[in-house]
Amino acid sequence: MTRIAIGAVVRTLGGPATYAVELVRALAARATPRIEYVVLTDGPEAFDGIPVGVEHVPLESPWAQPVWDHVRVPRVLKRIGADLYHGTKNAVPVASPCPTVVTIHDLAVYHHPESFALAQRLHLRVHTPHAVRAARAILTVSEHSAADLRARFPRAAAKVRAIPNGVSPRFQP
């Protein structure tokens, strides 16, 4: 059995939260044999009714995001014996006990820093470059974002894969 842990900060509204919930919902629906998904989340209620393991990892405020990513998440990964961790919001633990994959939605924090709260801007500016270096694969949601990542982080270009967001049947007429 392969245990894949997925980091899902969902109590902060926005695209990454929706992405994380819908990704978990889609993966669970596939029911792949010999793969177990465990969600590490600040909002366990977002995964009610989805057949995955859920670990509550509290996140008190946006200022606590580095503690969540780099202290709390690695502890849970070690405790549950994760074989792989997927960070869905531009970051992976500095000292991960297992290999990592990261989704970097875009590099807006570099192009439009004023659109981010100070805590989030500082966190992303410091930890996105680490995630790019550390992750075995870098997923992004568009070819434009993939090109942006390859231009800003040329050493990681071969790890970047554009995988467009899917559309849940809930959003179809």
mmCIF file of C-alpha atoms in Angstrom:
data_model
loop_
_atom_site.group_PDB
_atom_site.id
_atom_site.type_symbol
_atom_site.label_atom_id
_atom_site.label_comp_id
_atom_site.label_asym_id
_atom_site.label_seq_id
_atom_site.Cartn_x
_atom_site.Cartn_y
_atom_site.Cartn_z
ATOM 1 C CA MET A 1 0.000 0.000 0.000
ATOM 2 C CA THR A 2 1.318 3.443 -0.967
ATOM 3 C CA ARG A 3 0.234 6.264 1.331
ATOM 4 C CA ILE A 4 -0.014 9.651 -0.380
ATOM 5 C CA ALA A 5 -0.540 12.660 1.865
ATOM 6 C CA ILE A 6 -2.095 15.785 0.419
ATOM 7 C CA GLY A 7 -1.734 19.162 2.138
ATOM 8 C CA ALA A 8 -4.958 21.128 1.907
ATOM 9 C CA VAL A 9 -5.298 24.545 3.524
ATOM 10 C CA VAL A 10 -9.010 25.120 2.945
ATOM 11 C CA ARG A 11 -10.123 27.718 5.461
ATOM 12 C CA THR A 12 -8.496 30.455 3.379
ATOM 13 C CA LEU A 13 -10.866 31.160 0.508
ATOM 14 C CA GLY A 14 -9.487 31.080 -2.996
ATOM 15 C CA GLY A 15 -8.355 28.951 -5.882
ATOM 16 C CA PRO A 16 -5.847 26.774 -3.992
ATOM 17 C CA ALA A 17 -8.494 25.735 -1.450
ATOM 18 C CA THR A 18 -10.954 24.783 -4.183
ATOM 19 C CA TYR A 19 -8.186 23.007 -6.089
ATOM 20 C CA ALA A 20 -7.219 20.932 -3.043
ATOM 21 C CA VAL A 21 -10.784 19.822 -2.252
ATOM 22 C CA GLU A 22 -11.613 18.989 -5.872
ATOM 23 C CA LEU A 23 -8.303 17.172 -6.390
ATOM 24 C CA VAL A 24 -8.966 14.977 -3.358
ATOM 25 C CA ARG A 25 -12.561 14.361 -4.472
ATOM 26 C CA ALA A 26 -11.381 13.300 -7.963
ATOM 27 C CA LEU A 27 -8.580 11.061 -6.677
ATOM 28 C CA ALA A 28 -10.917 9.361 -4.195
ATOM 29 C CA ALA A 29 -13.452 8.748 -6.967
ATOM 30 C CA ARG A 30 -10.818 6.828 -8.936
ATOM 31 C CA ALA A 31 -10.320 4.368 -6.046
ATOM 32 C CA THR A 32 -6.892 3.268 -7.271
ATOM 33 C CA PRO A 33 -5.916 -0.115 -5.770
ATOM 34 C CA ARG A 34 -2.948 -0.078 -3.391
ATOM 35 C CA ILE A 35 -3.036 3.715 -2.988
ATOM 36 C CA GLU A 36 -4.317 5.317 0.191
ATOM 37 C CA TYR A 37 -4.901 9.070 0.347
ATOM 38 C CA VAL A 38 -4.607 10.998 3.592
ATOM 39 C CA VAL A 39 -5.490 14.692 3.655
ATOM 40 C CA LEU A 40 -3.636 16.985 6.041
ATOM 41 C CA THR A 41 -5.928 19.958 6.505
ATOM 42 C CA ASP A 42 -6.930 22.890 8.644
ATOM 43 C CA GLY A 43 -10.577 22.235 7.709
ATOM 44 C CA PRO A 44 -11.504 18.550 8.042
ATOM 45 C CA GLU A 45 -15.187 19.321 7.434
ATOM 46 C CA ALA A 46 -14.383 20.150 3.782
ATOM 47 C CA PHE A 47 -13.697 16.446 3.224
ATOM 48 C CA ASP A 48 -16.839 15.037 4.854
ATOM 49 C CA GLY A 49 -18.250 12.275 2.696
ATOM 50 C CA ILE A 50 -15.049 11.799 0.684
ATOM 51 C CA PRO A 51 -13.544 8.338 1.300
ATOM 52 C CA VAL A 52 -10.034 9.414 2.348
ATOM 53 C CA GLY A 53 -8.173 9.590 5.622
ATOM 54 C CA VAL A 54 -8.199 13.038 7.180
ATOM 55 C CA GLU A 55 -5.696 14.465 9.656
ATOM 56 C CA HIS A 56 -6.573 17.781 11.283
ATOM 57 C CA VAL A 57 -3.543 20.087 11.275
ATOM 58 C CA PRO A 58 -4.599 23.358 12.925
ATOM 59 C CA LEU A 59 -3.726 26.691 11.301
ATOM 60 C CA GLU A 60 -4.526 29.577 13.625
ATOM 61 C CA SER A 61 -3.735 32.469 11.268
ATOM 62 C CA PRO A 62 -1.986 33.281 7.982
ATOM 63 C CA TRP A 63 1.106 34.189 10.026
ATOM 64 C CA ALA A 64 1.255 30.557 11.199
ATOM 65 C CA GLN A 65 1.507 29.148 7.657
ATOM 66 C CA PRO A 66 5.292 28.544 7.883
ATOM 67 C CA VAL A 67 4.778 26.611 11.134
ATOM 68 C CA TRP A 68 2.013 24.593 9.446
ATOM 69 C CA ASP A 69 4.140 23.774 6.369
ATOM 70 C CA HIS A 70 7.497 23.203 8.049
ATOM 71 C CA VAL A 71 6.765 21.943 11.577
ATOM 72 C CA ARG A 72 3.275 20.476 11.876
ATOM 73 C CA VAL A 73 3.000 18.822 8.460
ATOM 74 C CA PRO A 74 6.356 16.978 8.687
ATOM 75 C CA ARG A 75 5.390 15.632 12.124
ATOM 76 C CA VAL A 76 2.146 14.225 10.748
ATOM 77 C CA LEU A 77 3.881 12.841 7.640
ATOM 78 C CA LYS A 78 6.302 10.963 9.843
ATOM 79 C CA ARG A 79 3.586 9.736 12.226
ATOM 80 C CA ILE A 80 1.376 8.373 9.419
ATOM 81 C CA GLY A 81 4.279 6.906 7.428
ATOM 82 C CA ALA A 82 3.576 8.861 4.242
ATOM 83 C CA ASP A 83 5.346 7.652 1.096
ATOM 84 C CA LEU A 84 4.750 10.924 -0.793
ATOM 85 C CA TYR A 85 3.531 14.415 0.123
ATOM 86 C CA HIS A 86 1.727 16.721 -2.307
ATOM 87 C CA GLY A 87 1.766 20.367 -1.243
ATOM 88 C CA THR A 88 -1.147 22.012 -3.045
ATOM 89 C CA LYS A 89 -0.308 25.618 -2.218
ATOM 90 C CA ASN A 90 3.228 26.458 -3.416
ATOM 91 C CA ALA A 91 5.106 24.942 -0.465
ATOM 92 C CA VAL A 92 6.577 21.684 0.829
ATOM 93 C CA PRO A 93 8.292 21.088 4.180
ATOM 94 C CA VAL A 94 11.928 22.131 4.443
ATOM 95 C CA ALA A 95 12.698 18.821 6.168
ATOM 96 C CA SER A 96 10.196 16.386 4.706
ATOM 97 C CA PRO A 97 10.428 12.767 5.842
ATOM 98 C CA CYS A 98 9.284 11.637 2.372
ATOM 99 C CA PRO A 99 9.545 12.725 -1.285
ATOM 100 C CA THR A 100 7.395 15.680 -2.294
ATOM 101 C CA VAL A 101 5.404 17.061 -5.204
ATOM 102 C CA VAL A 102 4.174 20.657 -5.254
ATOM 103 C CA THR A 103 1.464 22.509 -7.096
ATOM 104 C CA ILE A 104 2.412 26.096 -7.871
ATOM 105 C CA HIS A 105 -0.678 27.753 -9.250
ATOM 106 C CA ASP A 106 1.101 30.846 -10.528
ATOM 107 C CA LEU A 107 3.835 33.331 -9.691
ATOM 108 C CA ALA A 108 1.504 36.249 -9.002
ATOM 109 C CA VAL A 109 3.369 36.907 -5.749
ATOM 110 C CA TYR A 110 6.295 38.063 -7.917
ATOM 111 C CA HIS A 111 4.268 39.891 -10.572
ATOM 112 C CA HIS A 112 1.577 41.455 -8.350
ATOM 113 C CA PRO A 113 2.864 41.335 -4.765
ATOM 114 C CA GLU A 114 0.456 44.064 -3.731
ATOM 115 C CA SER A 115 -2.446 41.648 -4.211
ATOM 116 C CA PHE A 116 -1.237 39.455 -1.304
ATOM 117 C CA ALA A 117 -1.564 40.039 2.410
ATOM 118 C CA LEU A 118 1.833 40.644 3.991
ATOM 119 C CA ALA A 119 1.954 37.260 5.763
ATOM 120 C CA GLN A 120 1.121 35.347 2.586
ATOM 121 C CA ARG A 121 3.471 37.448 0.446
ATOM 122 C CA LEU A 122 6.421 36.842 2.773
ATOM 123 C CA HIS A 123 5.667 33.135 3.069
ATOM 124 C CA LEU A 124 5.366 32.578 -0.682
ATOM 125 C CA ARG A 125 8.428 34.666 -1.569
ATOM 126 C CA VAL A 126 10.578 32.666 0.859
ATOM 127 C CA HIS A 127 9.158 29.170 0.430
ATOM 128 C CA THR A 128 8.238 28.904 -3.259
ATOM 129 C CA PRO A 129 11.929 28.787 -4.300
ATOM 130 C CA HIS A 130 12.553 26.041 -1.728
ATOM 131 C CA ALA A 131 9.581 24.038 -3.027
ATOM 132 C CA VAL A 132 10.878 24.373 -6.584
ATOM 133 C CA ARG A 133 14.276 23.006 -5.535
ATOM 134 C CA ALA A 134 13.016 20.259 -3.224
ATOM 135 C CA ALA A 135 10.009 18.796 -5.049
ATOM 136 C CA ARG A 136 10.444 15.830 -7.353
ATOM 137 C CA ALA A 137 7.747 17.284 -9.608
ATOM 138 C CA ILE A 138 6.198 20.722 -9.965
ATOM 139 C CA LEU A 139 2.601 20.848 -11.130
ATOM 140 C CA THR A 140 0.976 24.006 -12.397
ATOM 141 C CA VAL A 141 -2.414 24.770 -13.841
ATOM 142 C CA SER A 142 -1.603 26.315 -17.223
ATOM 143 C CA GLU A 143 1.038 26.470 -19.924
ATOM 144 C CA HIS A 144 1.437 30.178 -19.142
ATOM 145 C CA SER A 145 2.292 29.410 -15.509
ATOM 146 C CA ALA A 146 4.589 26.586 -16.633
ATOM 147 C CA ALA A 147 6.496 28.982 -18.908
ATOM 148 C CA ASP A 148 6.660 31.512 -16.072
ATOM 149 C CA LEU A 149 8.084 28.882 -13.693
ATOM 150 C CA ARG A 150 10.660 27.702 -16.239
ATOM 151 C CA ALA A 151 11.782 31.295 -16.877
ATOM 152 C CA ARG A 152 12.104 32.213 -13.188
ATOM 153 C CA PHE A 153 13.555 28.846 -12.087
ATOM 154 C CA PRO A 154 15.448 27.493 -15.134
ATOM 155 C CA ARG A 155 17.243 24.766 -13.150
ATOM 156 C CA ALA A 156 13.868 23.186 -12.343
ATOM 157 C CA ALA A 157 12.444 23.451 -15.868
ATOM 158 C CA ALA A 158 12.445 19.681 -16.477
ATOM 159 C CA LYS A 159 10.307 19.088 -13.368
ATOM 160 C CA VAL A 160 7.486 21.447 -14.418
ATOM 161 C CA ARG A 161 4.254 19.928 -15.758
ATOM 162 C CA ALA A 162 1.165 21.899 -16.762
ATOM 163 C CA ILE A 163 -1.977 20.011 -15.797
ATOM 164 C CA PRO A 164 -5.071 22.171 -16.349
ATOM 165 C CA ASN A 165 -7.695 22.186 -13.648
ATOM 166 C CA GLY A 166 -10.599 19.849 -14.232
ATOM 167 C CA VAL A 167 -14.214 20.845 -13.885
ATOM 168 C CA SER A 168 -16.319 19.014 -11.346
ATOM 169 C CA PRO A 169 -19.629 17.642 -12.646
ATOM 170 C CA ARG A 170 -21.198 19.877 -9.969
ATOM 171 C CA PHE A 171 -20.350 22.884 -12.155
ATOM 172 C CA GLN A 172 -21.833 21.548 -15.383
ATOM 173 C CA PRO A 173 -25.378 22.424 -16.471
#
